[in-house]
PDB file of C-alpha atoms in Angstrom:
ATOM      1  CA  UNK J   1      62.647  48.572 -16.426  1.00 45.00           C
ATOM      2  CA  UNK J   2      63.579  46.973 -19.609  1.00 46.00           C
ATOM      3  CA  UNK J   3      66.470  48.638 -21.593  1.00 47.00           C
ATOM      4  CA  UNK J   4      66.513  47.508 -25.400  1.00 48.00           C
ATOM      5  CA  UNK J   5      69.791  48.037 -27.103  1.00 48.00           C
ATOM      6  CA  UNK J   6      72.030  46.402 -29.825  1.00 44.00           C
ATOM      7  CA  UNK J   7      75.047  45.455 -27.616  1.00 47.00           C
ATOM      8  CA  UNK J   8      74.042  42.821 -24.625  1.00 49.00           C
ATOM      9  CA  UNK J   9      77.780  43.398 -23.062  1.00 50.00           C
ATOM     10  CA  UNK J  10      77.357  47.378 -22.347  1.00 52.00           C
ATOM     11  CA  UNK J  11      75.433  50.391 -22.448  1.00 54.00           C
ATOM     12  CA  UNK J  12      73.923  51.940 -25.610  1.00 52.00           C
ATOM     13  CA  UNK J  13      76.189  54.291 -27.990  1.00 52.00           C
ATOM     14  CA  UNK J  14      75.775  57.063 -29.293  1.00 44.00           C
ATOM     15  CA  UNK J  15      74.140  56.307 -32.473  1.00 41.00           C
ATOM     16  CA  UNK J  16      72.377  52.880 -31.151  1.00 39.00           C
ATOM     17  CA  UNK J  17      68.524  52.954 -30.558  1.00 37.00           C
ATOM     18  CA  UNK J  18      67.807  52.476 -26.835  1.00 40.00           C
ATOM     19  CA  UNK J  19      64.452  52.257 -25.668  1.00 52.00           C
ATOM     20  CA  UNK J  20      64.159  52.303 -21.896  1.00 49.00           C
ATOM     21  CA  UNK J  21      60.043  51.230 -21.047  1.00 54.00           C
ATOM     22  CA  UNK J  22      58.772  52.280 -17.420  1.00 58.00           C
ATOM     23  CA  UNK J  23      56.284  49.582 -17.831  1.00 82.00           C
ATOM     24  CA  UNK J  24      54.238  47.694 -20.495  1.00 91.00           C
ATOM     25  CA  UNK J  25      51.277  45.988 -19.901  1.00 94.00           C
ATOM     26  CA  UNK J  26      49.424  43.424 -21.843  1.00 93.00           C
ATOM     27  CA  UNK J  27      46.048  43.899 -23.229  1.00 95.00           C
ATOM     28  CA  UNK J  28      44.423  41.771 -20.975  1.00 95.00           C
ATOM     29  CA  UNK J  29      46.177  43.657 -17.707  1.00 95.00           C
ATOM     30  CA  UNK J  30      45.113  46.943 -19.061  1.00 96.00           C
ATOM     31  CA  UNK J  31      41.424  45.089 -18.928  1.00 96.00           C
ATOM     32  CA  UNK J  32      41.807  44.285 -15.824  1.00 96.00           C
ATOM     33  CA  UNK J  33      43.273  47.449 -14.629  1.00 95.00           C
ATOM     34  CA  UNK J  34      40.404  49.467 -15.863  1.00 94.00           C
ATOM     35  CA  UNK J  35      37.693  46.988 -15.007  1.00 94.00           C
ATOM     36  CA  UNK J  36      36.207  45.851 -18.875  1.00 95.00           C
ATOM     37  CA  UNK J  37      36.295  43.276 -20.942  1.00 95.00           C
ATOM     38  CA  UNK J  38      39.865  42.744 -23.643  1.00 95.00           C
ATOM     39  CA  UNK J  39      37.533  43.258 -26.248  1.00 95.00           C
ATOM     40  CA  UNK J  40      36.463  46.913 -24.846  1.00 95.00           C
ATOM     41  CA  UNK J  41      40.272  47.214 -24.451  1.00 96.00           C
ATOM     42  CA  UNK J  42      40.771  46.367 -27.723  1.00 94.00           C
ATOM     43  CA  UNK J  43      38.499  48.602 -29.661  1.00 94.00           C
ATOM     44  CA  UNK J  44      39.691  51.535 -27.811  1.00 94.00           C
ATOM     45  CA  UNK J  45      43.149  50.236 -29.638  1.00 93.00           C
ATOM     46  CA  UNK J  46      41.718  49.992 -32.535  1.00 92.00           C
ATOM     47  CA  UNK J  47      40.084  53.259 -32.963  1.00 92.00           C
ATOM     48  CA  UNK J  48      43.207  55.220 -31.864  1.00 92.00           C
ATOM     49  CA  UNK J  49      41.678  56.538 -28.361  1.00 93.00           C
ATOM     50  CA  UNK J  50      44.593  54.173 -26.456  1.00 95.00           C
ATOM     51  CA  UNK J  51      47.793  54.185 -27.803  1.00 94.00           C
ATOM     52  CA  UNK J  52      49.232  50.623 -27.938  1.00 93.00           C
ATOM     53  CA  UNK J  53      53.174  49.479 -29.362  1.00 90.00           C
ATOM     54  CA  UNK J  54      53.220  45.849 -31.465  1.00 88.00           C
ATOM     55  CA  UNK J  55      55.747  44.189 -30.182  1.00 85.00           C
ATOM     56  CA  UNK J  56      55.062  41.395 -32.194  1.00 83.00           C
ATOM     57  CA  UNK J  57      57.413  39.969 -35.281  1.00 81.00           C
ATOM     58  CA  UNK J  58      55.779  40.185 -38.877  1.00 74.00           C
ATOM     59  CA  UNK J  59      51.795  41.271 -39.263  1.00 70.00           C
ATOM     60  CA  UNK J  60      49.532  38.619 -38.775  1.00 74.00           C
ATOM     61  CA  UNK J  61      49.618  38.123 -35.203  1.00 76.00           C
ATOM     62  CA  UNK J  62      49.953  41.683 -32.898  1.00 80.00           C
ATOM     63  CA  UNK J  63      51.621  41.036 -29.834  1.00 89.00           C
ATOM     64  CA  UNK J  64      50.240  44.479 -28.291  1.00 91.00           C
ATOM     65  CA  UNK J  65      51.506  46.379 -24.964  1.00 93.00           C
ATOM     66  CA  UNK J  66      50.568  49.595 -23.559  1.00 94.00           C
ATOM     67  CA  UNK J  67      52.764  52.089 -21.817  1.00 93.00           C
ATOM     68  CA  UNK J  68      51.547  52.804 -18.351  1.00 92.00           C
ATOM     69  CA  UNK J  69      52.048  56.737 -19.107  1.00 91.00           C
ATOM     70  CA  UNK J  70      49.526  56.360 -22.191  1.00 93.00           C
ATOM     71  CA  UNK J  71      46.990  54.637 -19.923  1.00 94.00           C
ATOM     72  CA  UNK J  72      47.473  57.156 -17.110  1.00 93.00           C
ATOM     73  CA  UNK J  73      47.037  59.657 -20.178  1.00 93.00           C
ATOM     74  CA  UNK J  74      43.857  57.741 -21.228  1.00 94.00           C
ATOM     75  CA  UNK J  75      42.620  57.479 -18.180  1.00 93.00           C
ATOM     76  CA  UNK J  76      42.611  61.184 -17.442  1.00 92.00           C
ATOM     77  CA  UNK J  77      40.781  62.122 -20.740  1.00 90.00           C
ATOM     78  CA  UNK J  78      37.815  59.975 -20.365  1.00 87.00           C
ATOM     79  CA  UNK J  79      37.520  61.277 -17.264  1.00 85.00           C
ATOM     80  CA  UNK J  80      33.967  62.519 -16.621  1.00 76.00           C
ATOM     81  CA  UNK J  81      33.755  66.337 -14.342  1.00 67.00           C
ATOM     82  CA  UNK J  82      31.056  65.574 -11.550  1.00 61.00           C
ATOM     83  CA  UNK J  83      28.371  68.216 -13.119  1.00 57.00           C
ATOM     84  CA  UNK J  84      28.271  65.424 -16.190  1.00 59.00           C
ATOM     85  CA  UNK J  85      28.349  62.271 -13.993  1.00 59.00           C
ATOM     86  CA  UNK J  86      25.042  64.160 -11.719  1.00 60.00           C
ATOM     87  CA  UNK J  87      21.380  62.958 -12.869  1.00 63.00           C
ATOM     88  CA  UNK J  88      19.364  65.222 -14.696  1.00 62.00           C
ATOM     89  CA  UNK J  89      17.432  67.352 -12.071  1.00 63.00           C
ATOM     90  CA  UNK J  90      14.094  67.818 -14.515  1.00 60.00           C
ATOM     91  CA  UNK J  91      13.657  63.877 -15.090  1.00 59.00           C
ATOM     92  CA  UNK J  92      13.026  63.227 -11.480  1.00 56.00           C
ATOM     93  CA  UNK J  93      10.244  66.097 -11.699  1.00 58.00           C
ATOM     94  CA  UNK J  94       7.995  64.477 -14.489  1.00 61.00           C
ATOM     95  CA  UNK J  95       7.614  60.919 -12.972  1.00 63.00           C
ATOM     96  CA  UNK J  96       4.424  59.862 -10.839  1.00 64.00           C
ATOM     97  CA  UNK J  97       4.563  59.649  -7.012  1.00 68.00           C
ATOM     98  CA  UNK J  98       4.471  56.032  -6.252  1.00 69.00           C
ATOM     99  CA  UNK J  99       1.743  53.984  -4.586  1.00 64.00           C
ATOM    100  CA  UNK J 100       1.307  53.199  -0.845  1.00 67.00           C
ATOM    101  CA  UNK J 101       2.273  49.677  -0.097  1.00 74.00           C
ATOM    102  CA  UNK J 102      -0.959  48.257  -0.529  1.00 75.00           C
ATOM    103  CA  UNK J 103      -3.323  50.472  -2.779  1.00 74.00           C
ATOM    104  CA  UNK J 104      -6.720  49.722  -3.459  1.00 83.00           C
ATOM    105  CA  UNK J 105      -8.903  49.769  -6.440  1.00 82.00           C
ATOM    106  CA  UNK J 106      -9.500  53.310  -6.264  1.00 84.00           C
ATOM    107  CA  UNK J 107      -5.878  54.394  -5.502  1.00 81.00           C
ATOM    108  CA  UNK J 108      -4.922  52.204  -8.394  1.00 80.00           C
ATOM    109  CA  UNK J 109      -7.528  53.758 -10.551  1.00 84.00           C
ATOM    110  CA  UNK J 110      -6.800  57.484  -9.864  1.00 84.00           C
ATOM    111  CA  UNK J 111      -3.242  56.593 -10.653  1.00 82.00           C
ATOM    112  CA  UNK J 112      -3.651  55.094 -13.723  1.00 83.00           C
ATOM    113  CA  UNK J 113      -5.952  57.938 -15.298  1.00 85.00           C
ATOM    114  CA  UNK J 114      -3.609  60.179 -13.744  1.00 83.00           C
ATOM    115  CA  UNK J 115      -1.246  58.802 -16.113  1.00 80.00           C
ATOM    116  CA  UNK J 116      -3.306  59.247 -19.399  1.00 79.00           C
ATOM    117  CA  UNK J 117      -2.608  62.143 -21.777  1.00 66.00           C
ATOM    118  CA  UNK J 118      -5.575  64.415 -22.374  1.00 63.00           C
TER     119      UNK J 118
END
């Protein structure tokens, strides 16, 4: 846990800005956590979809962490329900059976006119 306060000696008072983090994790980690690239991870920063704090001093170079509550947060809202994640029942209907191992001309033939549109 990392506690953030004015006064090194003692505890915050009331008045002071304390800022206690559960955990913060780096760009990179967060890539790694979910399995893509820092540059996936980074464009999901950028459009506002993960929430990220700059930690960094002054603007030209972000020093970017992300709260491990916003990317449990994250995490459940691009989470796909099971009826979305299933294949489409209707596309498996409308492709042509395939070929025995070894076809010959005529099974070739019959399959490919079977495959021209009237």
């Amino acid at each position: 846990m990392l506690r953030i306060h004015d006064h090194e000696d003692g505890p915050a008072e009331a008045g002071e800005i304390a800022l206690l983090l559960q955990g913060a994790l780096t760009l990179q980690e967060v890539a790694e956590r979910l399995g893509i690239s820092l540059r996936h991870v980074q464009g999901h920063v950028d459009d506002g979809s993960l929430v990220a704090i700059d930690v960094g001093r002054g603007g030209d170079r972000r020093s970017l962490r992300v709260l491990t509550d916003d990317l449990e947060g994250f995490v459940k809202r691009r989470r796909t329900a099971v009826a979305k994640a299933a294949p489409f029942p209707n596309a498996l209907a409308g492709r042509p059976k395939p070929l025995p191992a070894n076809p010959d001309y005529a099974q070739r033939r019959a399959a490919r006119l079977a495959r021209r549109k009237p």
